[in-house]
Structures are given as structure tokens and as C-alpha cells.
Amino acid sequence: MTGRVLLAGATGLVGSALLRQLLADPAGPEVVAFGRRAPPIQSPRLRFQATDFATLEAQAPIAADAAYCALGTTIRSAGSPAAFAAVDLDAVVAFARHARRCGATHFMLVSALGADPASRVFYSRIKGEAEKAVAAAGFDAVHIAQPSFLLGDRTESRPGEWIGKHIAHLLRPLLLGPLRPYRAVPAVEVAAALIVAAASAARGVVRQRFGGIPA
């Protein structure tokens, strides 16, 4: 993509990696970042759009070729299951619909391994419902990344994930063959895969799992 792309979640783990990689390419697109906080990066090709995703439909559309969505939180950070769903489902769907109004034909979504709208696990069900809604939004291509545990330096403290990161390193040698998608994957790898996907000729809904190698 060489025109303009939209990005939601630019201050998160995968979103910040996406932003850095998109801006690192001198021939890359202009990036319009949607969110509550401006990314801590400055570039003549970066534009910040302060956003309340609950009222995004009221914003005027901005012409764009593609959109990246890296919105996500945890139930603990959000404070309740309902608040979690407001981010990982409602905000994701609102952004996808807005991106479609902006003319985007490709949508890249960061989801999670095990996402399933019929799952009995709340987290997986919400992720699955978000995937289903995005897939039905009318894009020519929807690329969905389904990583397992994400590795990288977060701006917010998540003690449980710090423990999980070390456990992931210990488990890596055991996750072989069909278990490879359950390996932890660096956020930068997920971001790079989505950028490649945006330029691909694939159409329809494409899901990508990872057999990540922790740094």
C-alpha cells in the first residue's frame, strides 16, 4: 500500500510495531492513527485522530486504501467482561465499519489463537465474534493474525504476562508439529506478517497462525 492506511491501537504491543514498520519504509503510506492517546512517534507521514470508538460513526470518512486493527485489552485491565467486550468487539467492529466507509478494501486484524464465536471461553468467543463481524463488513480481503502469547515490551505493566513470557521460553522446545502455533511469537513478527498480507493478491478471509520463535 502506497497511499493512506488507517491504524487502530497504535500505542499497543502489535500496533506500535505496525506503526514503526510502516513509517520505516520511505516509500510507505501515510498513516492515520485512531485512538485515545497519540503515539509517541513523530513523522510527516503520521496523523493522529483522537477517537472515541463508541461514536466513531459520527466522524467524517477519510479516504484510505487499507486498515490495520490492533485493538485489544485484558479483562483485568478493562475492569470487567463488559468493558473488555467494548474494546475487543465493539470498538473493533466500529473501526472496521468506519474503514469500509473510508473506502478501504483490505482489513488486517490482530485476533488470537482459538478465536471462535461459538466458544464457551469468554475471551475466545469475543475474539471470534469480532472476526465474524469484520469478515462480513464488505472488504475485498480480510487478513486475520491469530498469534498465541505475544512477546515484546509493553508500555503497561502486566505481571501475569511477565510470568507467562518466561514460561513460554521454557515450553518452546516441547511445542512441535501441530503444537507450533501455541509457541509465543514476537509482536514485531505479527506486524511484519500483516504488512506483507496487505500487499498480497489474496481475497476473502485469510487466517494466519504462527510458530513463533521467541527472541
XYZ file of N, CA, C and O in Angstrom:
860
model
N 0.837 -1.186 0.000
C 0.000 0.000 0.000
C 0.883 1.251 0.000
O 1.782 1.381 0.809
N 0.622 2.155 -0.919
C 1.470 3.342 -1.025
C 0.688 4.640 -0.832
O 1.254 5.716 -0.922
N -0.633 4.557 -0.567
C -1.420 5.765 -0.388
C -1.591 6.118 1.070
O -0.729 6.702 1.697
N -2.738 5.747 1.642
C -3.020 6.050 3.044
C -3.626 4.820 3.697
O -4.466 4.141 3.123
N -3.201 4.541 4.941
C -3.779 3.442 5.704
C -4.246 3.966 7.052
O -3.730 4.964 7.565
N -5.223 3.290 7.609
C -5.746 3.620 8.928
C -5.227 2.584 9.923
O -5.077 1.414 9.583
N -4.969 3.024 11.135
C -4.435 2.124 12.157
C -5.107 2.405 13.491
O -5.074 3.536 13.980
N -5.719 1.379 14.069
C -6.304 1.496 15.404
C -5.479 0.668 16.374
O -5.106 -0.460 16.072
N -5.180 1.252 17.530
C -4.376 0.541 18.523
C -2.894 0.774 18.367
O -2.081 -0.098 18.697
N -2.515 1.954 17.894
C -1.113 2.232 17.586
C -0.215 2.332 18.801
O 1.012 2.341 18.665
N -0.779 2.411 20.001
C 0.059 2.501 21.197
C 0.206 1.151 21.891
O 0.897 1.048 22.911
N -0.419 0.118 21.358
C -0.311 -1.215 21.938
C 0.906 -1.966 21.435
O 1.713 -1.441 20.661
N 1.027 -3.216 21.840
C 2.225 -4.004 21.530
C 2.378 -4.236 20.025
O 3.402 -3.888 19.436
N 1.373 -4.821 19.391
C 1.458 -5.060 17.948
C 1.249 -3.768 17.177
O 1.916 -3.514 16.174
N 0.339 -2.924 17.648
C 0.060 -1.673 16.950
C 1.270 -0.760 16.845
O 1.520 -0.154 15.798
N 2.043 -0.669 17.923
C 3.236 0.188 17.875
C 4.277 -0.402 16.938
O 4.990 0.333 16.238
N 4.360 -1.742 16.877
C 5.282 -2.383 15.927
C 4.830 -2.130 14.498
O 5.654 -1.866 13.612
N 3.536 -2.201 14.262
C 2.995 -1.887 12.934
C 3.348 -0.462 12.534
O 3.802 -0.215 11.406
N 3.133 0.464 13.454
C 3.389 1.867 13.146
C 4.857 2.099 12.806
O 5.186 2.759 11.813
N 5.760 1.544 13.607
C 7.186 1.737 13.348
C 7.577 1.151 11.993
O 8.343 1.764 11.241
N 7.072 -0.020 11.679
C 7.441 -0.667 10.418
C 6.846 0.058 9.214
O 7.497 0.187 8.174
N 5.630 0.539 9.336
C 5.007 1.274 8.239
C 5.753 2.583 7.947
O 5.944 2.956 6.790
N 6.184 3.253 9.011
C 6.863 4.542 8.838
C 8.335 4.376 8.473
O 8.952 5.309 7.946
N 8.902 3.198 8.745
C 10.320 2.976 8.449
C 10.589 2.889 6.959
O 11.712 3.151 6.516
N 9.594 2.520 6.189
C 9.747 2.399 4.737
C 9.559 3.775 4.108
O 8.474 4.344 4.162
N 10.597 4.345 3.499
C 10.476 5.685 2.897
C 9.387 5.763 1.843
O 8.836 6.834 1.587
N 9.084 4.638 1.216
C 8.052 4.608 0.181
C 6.707 4.154 0.734
O 5.781 3.878 -0.022
N 6.612 4.077 2.049
C 5.399 3.582 2.678
C 4.271 4.595 2.660
O 4.433 5.740 2.228
N 3.108 4.186 3.154
C 1.922 5.037 3.102
C 1.878 6.079 4.212
O 2.618 6.002 5.198
N 0.991 7.033 4.058
C 0.623 7.915 5.162
C -0.194 7.069 6.128
O -0.983 6.220 5.715
N 0.008 7.288 7.415
C -0.707 6.515 8.429
C -1.572 7.450 9.266
O -1.087 8.444 9.810
N -2.856 7.126 9.359
C -3.762 7.857 10.240
C -4.044 6.952 11.429
O -4.650 5.890 11.281
N -3.565 7.360 12.604
C -3.700 6.554 13.808
C -4.920 6.994 14.605
O -5.064 8.173 14.950
N -5.802 6.050 14.905
C -7.012 6.308 15.673
C -6.823 5.771 17.092
O -6.383 4.642 17.283
N -7.182 6.577 18.090
C -7.061 6.106 19.460
C -7.289 7.215 20.462
O -7.530 8.373 20.101
N -7.198 6.859 21.734
C -7.367 7.850 22.800
C -6.092 8.652 23.016
O -6.145 9.827 23.385
N -4.944 7.996 22.799
C -3.660 8.654 23.040
C -2.838 8.684 21.757
O -2.839 7.724 20.990
N -2.145 9.782 21.555
C -1.289 9.902 20.378
C -0.077 8.995 20.519
O 0.482 8.858 21.616
N 0.358 8.362 19.462
C 1.563 7.527 19.521
C 2.785 8.376 19.843
O 2.859 9.540 19.440
N 3.761 7.837 20.584
C 4.966 8.592 20.945
C 5.981 8.613 19.808
O 7.179 8.415 20.030
N 5.509 8.821 18.620
C 6.357 8.840 17.422
C 5.958 10.042 16.586
O 4.772 10.370 16.479
N 6.934 10.695 16.001
C 6.650 11.817 15.122
C 7.138 11.512 13.717
O 8.235 10.976 13.535
N 6.332 11.846 12.743
C 6.684 11.621 11.348
C 5.783 12.492 10.477
O 4.594 12.664 10.797
N 6.323 13.046 9.396
C 5.462 13.826 8.481
C 4.392 12.953 7.824
O 3.436 13.484 7.263
N 4.558 11.621 7.915
C 3.578 10.726 7.314
C 2.599 10.167 8.342
O 1.797 9.289 8.020
N 2.655 10.684 9.569
C 1.761 10.216 10.622
C 0.782 11.310 11.021
O 1.157 12.447 11.273
N -0.468 10.931 11.079
C -1.531 11.840 11.502
C -2.328 11.160 12.604
O -2.721 10.002 12.465
N -2.547 11.858 13.701
C -3.291 11.285 14.813
C -4.724 11.779 14.804
O -4.984 12.967 14.657
N -5.654 10.854 14.969
C -7.081 11.161 15.017
C -7.615 10.750 16.382
O -7.826 9.560 16.650
N -7.787 11.723 17.290
C -8.324 11.408 18.612
C -9.702 10.776 18.438
O -10.566 11.333 17.748
N -9.896 9.625 19.073
C -11.081 8.836 18.759
C -11.767 8.243 19.974
O -11.125 7.679 20.855
N -13.086 8.383 19.996
C -13.944 7.622 20.886
C -14.631 6.608 19.979
O -15.486 6.967 19.168
N -14.236 5.350 20.081
C -14.752 4.349 19.147
C -16.260 4.144 19.279
O -16.905 3.696 18.335
N -16.820 4.519 20.414
C -18.263 4.381 20.607
C -19.041 5.364 19.736
O -20.224 5.147 19.443
N -18.386 6.435 19.309
C -19.068 7.438 18.471
C -18.349 7.618 17.129
O -18.508 8.643 16.481
N -17.587 6.617 16.735
C -16.777 6.734 15.520
C -17.633 6.945 14.273
O -17.204 7.605 13.319
N -18.841 6.401 14.281
C -19.694 6.534 13.094
C -20.045 7.983 12.793
O -20.431 8.303 11.666
N -19.867 8.872 13.768
C -20.173 10.286 13.555
C -19.024 11.026 12.888
O -19.200 12.160 12.422
N -17.836 10.409 12.829
C -16.690 11.075 12.204
C -16.778 10.985 10.687
O -17.222 9.974 10.135
N -16.334 12.046 10.050
C -16.329 12.060 8.591
C -15.295 11.068 8.076
O -14.220 10.914 8.660
N -15.598 10.352 7.011
C -14.642 9.381 6.468
C -13.411 10.051 5.870
O -13.466 11.192 5.409
N -12.298 9.330 5.924
C -11.031 9.769 5.355
C -10.631 8.735 4.306
O -10.530 7.555 4.619
N -10.410 9.148 3.091
C -10.075 8.198 2.032
C -8.848 7.381 2.408
O -7.829 7.925 2.834
N -8.952 6.061 2.279
C -7.842 5.176 2.644
C -7.886 3.913 1.807
O -8.944 3.502 1.318
N -6.715 3.306 1.637
C -6.608 2.059 0.871
C -6.848 0.829 1.742
O -7.406 -0.171 1.286
N -6.372 0.883 2.978
C -6.419 -0.288 3.848
C -6.470 0.156 5.298
O -6.254 1.331 5.615
N -6.761 -0.810 6.175
C -6.820 -0.508 7.599
C -6.228 -1.657 8.397
O -6.393 -2.829 8.054
N -5.527 -1.296 9.475
C -4.962 -2.258 10.412
C -5.642 -2.054 11.766
O -5.731 -0.918 12.256
N -6.080 -3.152 12.380
C -6.710 -3.052 13.695
C -5.950 -3.902 14.699
O -5.924 -5.132 14.588
N -5.335 -3.244 15.669
C -4.585 -3.939 16.714
C -5.155 -3.585 18.086
O -4.424 -3.541 19.075
N -6.457 -3.324 18.122
C -7.106 -3.013 19.392
C -7.177 -4.263 20.261
O -7.448 -5.353 19.772
N -6.965 -4.088 21.541
C -7.067 -5.229 22.435
C -6.712 -4.852 23.856
O -5.906 -3.951 24.089
N -7.332 -5.540 24.804
C -7.035 -5.303 26.211
C -7.180 -6.640 26.940
O -7.227 -7.692 26.310
N -7.215 -6.606 28.239
C -7.472 -7.798 29.046
C -8.642 -7.482 29.971
O -8.950 -6.306 30.217
N -9.293 -8.524 30.469
C -10.411 -8.287 31.384
C -9.912 -7.549 32.632
O -10.586 -6.653 33.142
N -8.718 -7.911 33.079
C -8.175 -7.246 34.264
C -7.940 -5.759 34.005
O -8.298 -4.913 34.826
N -7.350 -5.434 32.874
C -7.077 -4.029 32.557
C -8.375 -3.256 32.310
O -8.506 -2.096 32.701
N -9.328 -3.911 31.637
C -10.583 -3.251 31.313
C -11.457 -3.054 32.550
O -12.203 -2.074 32.637
N -11.379 -3.995 33.484
C -12.139 -3.868 34.717
C -13.344 -4.773 34.822
O -13.844 -5.016 35.919
N -13.828 -5.283 33.684
C -14.992 -6.173 33.700
C -15.115 -6.839 32.341
O -14.569 -6.348 31.341
N -15.838 -7.959 32.259
C -16.064 -8.593 30.959
C -16.744 -7.652 29.965
O -16.409 -7.646 28.780
N -17.686 -6.862 30.435
C -18.388 -5.942 29.539
C -17.441 -4.886 28.976
O -17.512 -4.534 27.790
N -16.554 -4.378 29.821
C -15.597 -3.369 29.362
C -14.591 -3.980 28.399
O -14.151 -3.332 27.441
N -14.225 -5.241 28.637
C -13.342 -5.948 27.710
C -14.007 -6.083 26.341
O -13.404 -5.807 25.303
N -15.270 -6.508 26.324
C -16.000 -6.671 25.064
C -16.163 -5.338 24.338
O -16.185 -5.296 23.102
N -16.257 -4.251 25.087
C -16.401 -2.931 24.463
C -15.188 -2.575 23.620
O -15.295 -1.872 22.611
N -14.015 -3.082 24.015
C -12.785 -2.824 23.264
C -12.568 -3.882 22.189
O -12.440 -3.575 20.998
N -12.537 -5.142 22.610
C -12.133 -6.224 21.712
C -13.216 -6.637 20.723
O -12.917 -7.349 19.764
N -14.438 -6.197 20.931
C -15.507 -6.480 19.976
C -16.120 -5.195 19.431
O -16.012 -4.910 18.241
N -16.723 -4.397 20.298
C -17.457 -3.224 19.829
C -16.559 -2.222 19.114
O -16.906 -1.724 18.032
N -15.404 -1.911 19.705
C -14.505 -0.940 19.081
C -13.916 -1.481 17.785
O -13.749 -0.744 16.811
N -13.606 -2.779 17.769
C -13.067 -3.400 16.555
C -14.076 -3.314 15.424
O -13.750 -2.927 14.289
N -15.321 -3.647 15.705
C -16.370 -3.611 14.681
C -16.624 -2.181 14.225
O -16.786 -1.914 13.022
N -16.648 -1.244 15.165
C -16.857 0.162 14.802
C -15.746 0.653 13.880
O -16.003 1.372 12.892
N -14.520 0.275 14.185
C -13.397 0.704 13.352
C -13.463 0.061 11.967
O -13.199 0.720 10.955
N -13.833 -1.216 11.905
C -13.942 -1.891 10.613
C -15.000 -1.224 9.743
O -14.781 -0.992 8.543
N -16.129 -0.917 10.316
C -17.194 -0.268 9.543
C -16.781 1.119 9.079
O -17.087 1.530 7.957
N -16.056 1.834 9.952
C -15.569 3.156 9.557
C -14.549 3.038 8.434
O -14.574 3.817 7.469
N -13.661 2.059 8.543
C -12.652 1.852 7.497
C -13.313 1.555 6.157
O -12.854 2.015 5.107
N -14.389 0.792 6.199
C -15.103 0.493 4.951
C -15.723 1.749 4.373
O -15.711 1.960 3.149
N -16.272 2.613 5.238
C -16.820 3.887 4.768
C -15.730 4.768 4.170
O -15.992 5.588 3.283
N -14.509 4.585 4.657
C -13.375 5.365 4.145
C -12.861 4.823 2.806
O -11.943 5.401 2.220
N -13.420 3.730 2.345
C -13.018 3.163 1.060
C -11.953 2.095 1.145
O -11.481 1.603 0.115
N -11.543 1.698 2.352
C -10.528 0.660 2.491
C -11.054 -0.657 1.919
O -12.191 -1.047 2.186
N -10.213 -1.322 1.158
C -10.598 -2.609 0.569
C -9.939 -3.784 1.280
O -10.369 -4.925 1.113
N -8.878 -3.512 2.049
C -8.165 -4.543 2.787
C -8.213 -4.205 4.276
O -7.994 -3.057 4.670
N -8.483 -5.220 5.093
C -8.530 -5.011 6.542
C -7.676 -6.070 7.211
O -7.863 -7.268 6.978
N -6.731 -5.636 8.026
C -5.828 -6.528 8.741
C -6.157 -6.482 10.237
O -6.124 -5.403 10.836
N -6.472 -7.626 10.801
C -6.937 -7.694 12.189
C -6.022 -8.562 13.037
O -5.685 -9.687 12.665
N -5.659 -8.052 14.201
C -4.930 -8.850 15.180
C -5.961 -9.507 16.094
O -6.667 -8.827 16.840
N -6.072 -10.808 16.013
C -7.018 -11.561 16.822
C -6.226 -12.449 17.786
O -5.249 -11.991 18.373
N -6.631 -13.683 17.952
C -5.923 -14.573 18.881
C -6.175 -16.023 18.507
O -7.223 -16.373 17.947
N -5.215 -16.851 18.817
C -5.360 -18.282 18.593
C -6.549 -18.804 19.405
O -6.711 -18.455 20.569
N -7.395 -19.598 18.776
C -8.556 -20.144 19.469
C -9.808 -19.304 19.347
O -10.847 -19.660 19.910
N -9.745 -18.190 18.609
C -10.926 -17.349 18.434
C -12.051 -18.156 17.789
O -11.857 -18.813 16.774
N -13.231 -18.095 18.388
C -14.357 -18.895 17.907
C -15.647 -18.307 18.482
O -15.829 -18.286 19.703
N -16.544 -17.828 17.615
C -17.776 -17.215 18.125
C -18.659 -18.188 18.897
O -19.560 -17.766 19.618
N -18.421 -19.492 18.758
C -19.210 -20.493 19.473
C -18.501 -21.027 20.713
O -19.005 -21.935 21.377
N -17.335 -20.476 21.031
C -16.555 -20.977 22.165
C -17.264 -20.725 23.491
O -17.959 -19.725 23.677
N -17.060 -21.642 24.440
C -17.568 -21.442 25.798
C -16.643 -20.548 26.612
O -17.013 -20.092 27.694
N -15.445 -20.329 26.093
C -14.483 -19.451 26.771
C -14.773 -18.011 26.355
O -14.762 -17.691 25.166
N -15.049 -17.158 27.307
C -15.477 -15.788 27.020
C -14.487 -15.065 26.116
O -14.882 -14.461 25.109
N -13.212 -15.111 26.457
C -12.188 -14.417 25.667
C -12.205 -14.888 24.217
O -12.238 -14.078 23.283
N -12.194 -16.196 24.012
C -12.164 -16.746 22.658
C -13.454 -16.428 21.901
O -13.426 -16.190 20.691
N -14.582 -16.430 22.621
C -15.854 -16.115 21.963
C -15.890 -14.658 21.479
O -16.338 -14.385 20.356
N -15.421 -13.738 22.303
C -15.411 -12.322 21.906
C -14.495 -12.115 20.703
O -14.846 -11.416 19.749
N -13.322 -12.745 20.732
C -12.405 -12.635 19.599
C -13.045 -13.217 18.340
O -12.914 -12.674 17.233
N -13.737 -14.349 18.492
C -14.391 -14.967 17.355
C -15.526 -14.121 16.805
O -15.716 -14.030 15.582
N -16.297 -13.504 17.683
C -17.387 -12.638 17.238
C -16.836 -11.431 16.484
O -17.426 -10.982 15.490
N -15.705 -10.908 16.934
C -15.082 -9.783 16.238
C -14.632 -10.214 14.845
O -14.850 -9.491 13.855
N -13.995 -11.380 14.740
C -13.578 -11.882 13.431
C -14.773 -12.038 12.500
O -14.721 -11.655 11.320
N -15.846 -12.602 13.003
C -17.045 -12.839 12.186
C -17.626 -11.533 11.670
O -17.999 -11.419 10.489
N -17.691 -10.520 12.539
C -18.250 -9.230 12.138
C -17.373 -8.534 11.108
O -17.866 -7.953 10.134
N -16.070 -8.586 11.300
C -15.148 -7.965 10.348
C -15.223 -8.664 8.990
O -15.229 -8.013 7.935
N -15.311 -9.985 9.013
C -15.396 -10.752 7.766
C -16.640 -10.396 6.970
O -16.653 -10.517 5.736
N -17.688 -9.940 7.655
C -18.954 -9.608 6.986
C -19.080 -8.122 6.648
O -20.135 -7.675 6.187
N -17.998 -7.362 6.855
C -18.077 -5.914 6.685
C -17.965 -5.441 5.236
O -18.138 -4.253 4.961
N -17.647 -6.346 4.311
C -17.639 -5.978 2.899
C -16.286 -5.660 2.294
O -16.224 -5.100 1.197
N -15.211 -6.047 2.959
C -13.875 -5.812 2.406
C -13.565 -6.849 1.320
O -14.056 -7.978 1.365
N -12.708 -6.463 0.367
C -12.239 -7.426 -0.629
C -11.389 -8.504 0.027
O -11.439 -9.674 -0.357
N -10.595 -8.099 1.014
C -9.704 -9.033 1.698
C -9.649 -8.706 3.182
O -9.535 -7.534 3.560
N -9.752 -9.735 3.999
C -9.592 -9.601 5.446
C -8.508 -10.583 5.869
O -8.641 -11.793 5.677
N -7.430 -10.060 6.409
C -6.325 -10.894 6.873
C -6.332 -10.873 8.397
O -6.236 -9.803 9.007
N -6.459 -12.038 8.994
C -6.580 -12.151 10.441
C -5.367 -12.880 11.007
O -5.115 -14.034 10.673
N -4.615 -12.204 11.851
C -3.484 -12.820 12.535
C -3.992 -13.447 13.823
O -4.682 -12.793 14.604
N -3.644 -14.716 14.041
C -4.079 -15.429 15.238
C -2.863 -15.916 16.035
O -2.562 -17.114 16.077
N -2.162 -14.988 16.665
C -0.995 -15.404 17.458
C -1.410 -16.014 18.780
O -2.524 -15.793 19.272
N -0.497 -16.763 19.377
C -0.677 -17.255 20.731
C -0.156 -16.151 21.656
O -0.469 -14.980 21.461
N 0.678 -16.491 22.611
C 1.215 -15.494 23.538
C 2.141 -14.531 22.800
O 3.023 -14.954 22.060
N 1.947 -13.234 22.989
C 2.738 -12.213 22.309
C 3.933 -11.785 23.157
O 3.805 -11.559 24.359
N 5.071 -11.640 22.504
C 6.289 -11.196 23.174
C 6.640 -9.780 22.744
O 6.443 -9.398 21.587
N 7.159 -9.013 23.674
C 7.563 -7.644 23.366
C 7.490 -6.798 24.623
O 7.004 -7.234 25.667
N 7.984 -5.576 24.520
C 7.982 -4.657 25.654
C 6.712 -3.819 25.647
O 6.497 -3.008 24.745
N 5.874 -4.021 26.650
C 4.626 -3.278 26.756
C 4.832 -1.981 27.529
O 5.707 -1.887 28.386
N 3.984 -0.994 27.225
C 4.043 0.268 27.954
C 3.326 0.154 29.290
O 3.588 0.919 30.208
N 2.403 -0.816 29.420
C 1.700 -1.014 30.680
C 2.219 -2.263 31.377
O 2.680 -3.203 30.729
N 2.135 -2.263 32.681
C 2.627 -3.399 33.456
C 1.584 -4.506 33.508
O 0.437 -4.272 33.885
N 1.994 -5.715 33.117
C 1.129 -6.891 33.197
C 1.947 -8.015 33.827
O 2.571 -8.815 33.131
N 1.965 -8.090 35.174
C 2.791 -9.089 35.856
C 2.514 -10.509 35.392
O 3.431 -11.324 35.260
N 1.258 -10.829 35.144
C 0.919 -12.175 34.698
C 1.566 -12.509 33.369
O 2.006 -13.645 33.144
N 1.655 -11.531 32.474
C 2.270 -11.773 31.177
C 3.786 -11.878 31.309
O 4.430 -12.572 30.521
N 4.369 -11.187 32.292
C 5.810 -11.315 32.520
C 6.132 -12.761 32.908
O 7.094 -13.344 32.428
N 5.294 -13.331 33.771
C 5.480 -14.732 34.161
C 5.251 -15.641 32.959
O 6.005 -16.582 32.704
N 4.196 -15.323 32.189
C 3.879 -16.131 31.018
C 4.993 -16.133 29.992
O 5.258 -17.146 29.335
N 5.670 -15.008 29.847
C 6.765 -14.911 28.890
C 7.868 -15.904 29.239
O 8.408 -16.591 28.347
N 8.199 -15.999 30.515
C 9.264 -16.910 30.922
C 8.823 -18.367 30.803
O 9.612 -19.238 30.433
N 7.562 -18.623 31.092
C 7.046 -19.984 30.913
C 7.076 -20.360 29.437
O 7.403 -21.499 29.069
N 6.744 -19.382 28.568
C 6.736 -19.640 27.128
C 8.110 -20.057 26.623
O 8.239 -20.932 25.764
N 9.154 -19.440 27.158
C 10.514 -19.807 26.776
C 10.823 -21.259 27.178
O 11.468 -21.999 26.437
N 10.352 -21.647 28.364
C 10.609 -22.999 28.838
C 9.844 -24.042 28.031
O 10.325 -25.156 27.799
N 8.648 -23.675 27.575
C 7.807 -24.619 26.852
C 8.160 -24.743 25.371
O 7.780 -25.717 24.726
N 8.898 -23.781 24.849
C 9.151 -23.748 23.416
C 9.661 -25.067 22.838
O 9.175 -25.537 21.813
N 10.647 -25.727 23.469
C 11.159 -26.977 22.887
C 10.115 -28.086 22.815
O 10.269 -29.044 22.053
N 9.040 -27.980 23.599
C 8.026 -29.028 23.632
C 6.917 -28.802 22.615
O 6.149 -29.731 22.324
N 6.818 -27.582 22.086
C 5.721 -27.239 21.169
C 6.173 -27.459 19.736
O 6.626 -26.538 19.054
N 6.029 -28.691 19.283
C 6.486 -29.083 17.950
C 5.303 -29.562 17.115
O 4.222 -29.839 17.637
N 5.501 -29.661 15.805
C 4.471 -30.179 14.914
C 3.190 -29.386 15.017
O 3.194 -28.148 14.906
N 2.053 -30.047 15.272
C 0.777 -29.340 15.327
C 0.651 -28.371 16.506
O -0.267 -27.557 16.549
N 1.595 -28.461 17.442
C 1.569 -27.562 18.600
C 2.343 -26.265 18.356
O 2.328 -25.368 19.200
N 3.004 -26.156 17.212
C 3.812 -24.963 16.932
C 3.018 -23.653 17.027
O 3.549 -22.645 17.509
N 1.754 -23.613 16.579
C 1.020 -22.348 16.693
C 0.870 -21.846 18.123
O 0.563 -20.670 18.333
N 1.073 -22.730 19.103
C 0.941 -22.320 20.500
C 2.228 -21.709 21.056
O 2.254 -21.255 22.201
N 3.273 -21.679 20.259
C 4.503 -21.025 20.694
C 4.286 -19.514 20.802
O 3.520 -18.920 20.047
N 4.981 -18.908 21.730
C 4.945 -17.452 21.829
C 5.559 -16.848 20.568
O 6.455 -17.426 19.960
N 5.067 -15.694 20.182
C 5.529 -15.061 18.945
C 5.816 -13.581 19.209
O 5.035 -12.894 19.869
N 6.945 -13.070 18.729
C 7.248 -11.642 18.899
C 6.220 -10.773 18.176
O 5.807 -11.083 17.050
N 5.812 -9.703 18.811
C 4.835 -8.800 18.213
C 5.329 -8.236 16.885
O 4.542 -8.018 15.963
N 6.637 -8.023 16.763
C 7.174 -7.473 15.518
C 6.973 -8.432 14.351
O 6.818 -8.016 13.198
N 6.955 -9.742 14.656
C 6.734 -10.739 13.611
C 5.288 -10.698 13.127
O 5.014 -10.824 11.930
N 4.365 -10.525 14.053
C 2.958 -10.418 13.687
C 2.731 -9.169 12.840
O 2.030 -9.200 11.815
N 3.322 -8.067 13.244
C 3.183 -6.820 12.494
C 3.727 -6.965 11.080
O 3.083 -6.558 10.100
N 4.904 -7.560 10.949
C 5.512 -7.736 9.632
C 4.640 -8.604 8.733
O 4.483 -8.342 7.538
N 4.044 -9.653 9.319
C 3.196 -10.555 8.538
C 1.961 -9.828 8.015
O 1.521 -10.058 6.880
N 1.396 -8.944 8.812
C 0.207 -8.213 8.376
C 0.536 -7.207 7.280
O -0.263 -6.987 6.369
N 1.700 -6.597 7.345
C 2.106 -5.657 6.297
C 2.305 -6.394 4.984
O 1.914 -5.914 3.909
N 2.913 -7.566 5.038
C 3.065 -8.386 3.840
C 1.685 -8.790 3.305
O 1.427 -8.751 2.097
N 0.783 -9.156 4.209
C -0.558 -9.580 3.812
C -1.305 -8.462 3.101
O -2.053 -8.705 2.146
N -1.096 -7.225 3.553
C -1.797 -6.094 2.947
C -1.442 -5.919 1.481
O -2.248 -5.411 0.691
N -0.245 -6.325 1.114
C 0.209 -6.164 -0.266
C -0.043 -7.404 -1.110
O 0.275 -7.415 -2.301
N -0.618 -8.441 -0.517
C -0.824 -9.684 -1.259
C -2.058 -9.594 -2.158
O -2.908 -8.720 -1.999
N -2.133 -10.525 -3.077
C -3.266 -10.557 -4.013
C -4.405 -11.420 -3.490
O -5.422 -11.579 -4.169
N -4.262 -11.963 -2.303
C -5.294 -12.834 -1.739
C -6.590 -12.062 -1.519
O -6.577 -10.878 -1.178
N -7.693 -12.743 -1.706
C -9.009 -12.149 -1.488
C -9.795 -13.036 -0.526
O -9.465 -14.190 -0.305
N -10.852 -12.475 0.029
C -11.629 -13.214 1.009
C -10.998 -13.130 2.386
O -10.217 -12.224 2.675
N -11.343 -14.072 3.237
C -10.842 -14.089 4.610
C -9.681 -15.064 4.720
O -9.816 -16.244 4.396
N -8.547 -14.559 5.159
C -7.339 -15.368 5.298
C -6.885 -15.298 6.750
O -6.665 -14.214 7.280
N -6.750 -16.452 7.383
C -6.275 -16.505 8.764
C -4.851 -17.039 8.804
O -4.534 -17.986 8.101
N -4.035 -16.413 9.628
C -2.636 -16.842 9.742
C -2.295 -17.150 11.184
O -2.494 -16.349 12.082
N -1.782 -18.361 11.391
C -1.256 -18.752 12.686
C 0.264 -18.682 12.650
O 0.852 -18.609 11.594
N 0.866 -18.728 13.820
C 2.314 -18.526 13.909
C 2.959 -19.655 14.684
O 2.377 -20.177 15.634
N 4.183 -19.982 14.292
C 5.010 -20.910 15.055
C 6.186 -20.128 15.564
O 7.339 -20.415 15.227
N 5.929 -19.098 16.314
C 6.918 -18.084 16.647
C 8.142 -18.598 17.360
O 8.112 -19.580 18.081
N 9.229 -17.925 17.137
C 10.492 -18.215 17.822
C 10.798 -17.039 18.739
O 11.126 -15.949 18.269
N 10.672 -17.197 20.051
C 10.921 -16.095 20.970
C 12.332 -15.553 20.840
O 13.283 -16.305 20.648
N 12.451 -14.243 20.942
C 13.770 -13.609 20.867
C 14.545 -13.917 22.141
O 13.966 -14.126 23.194
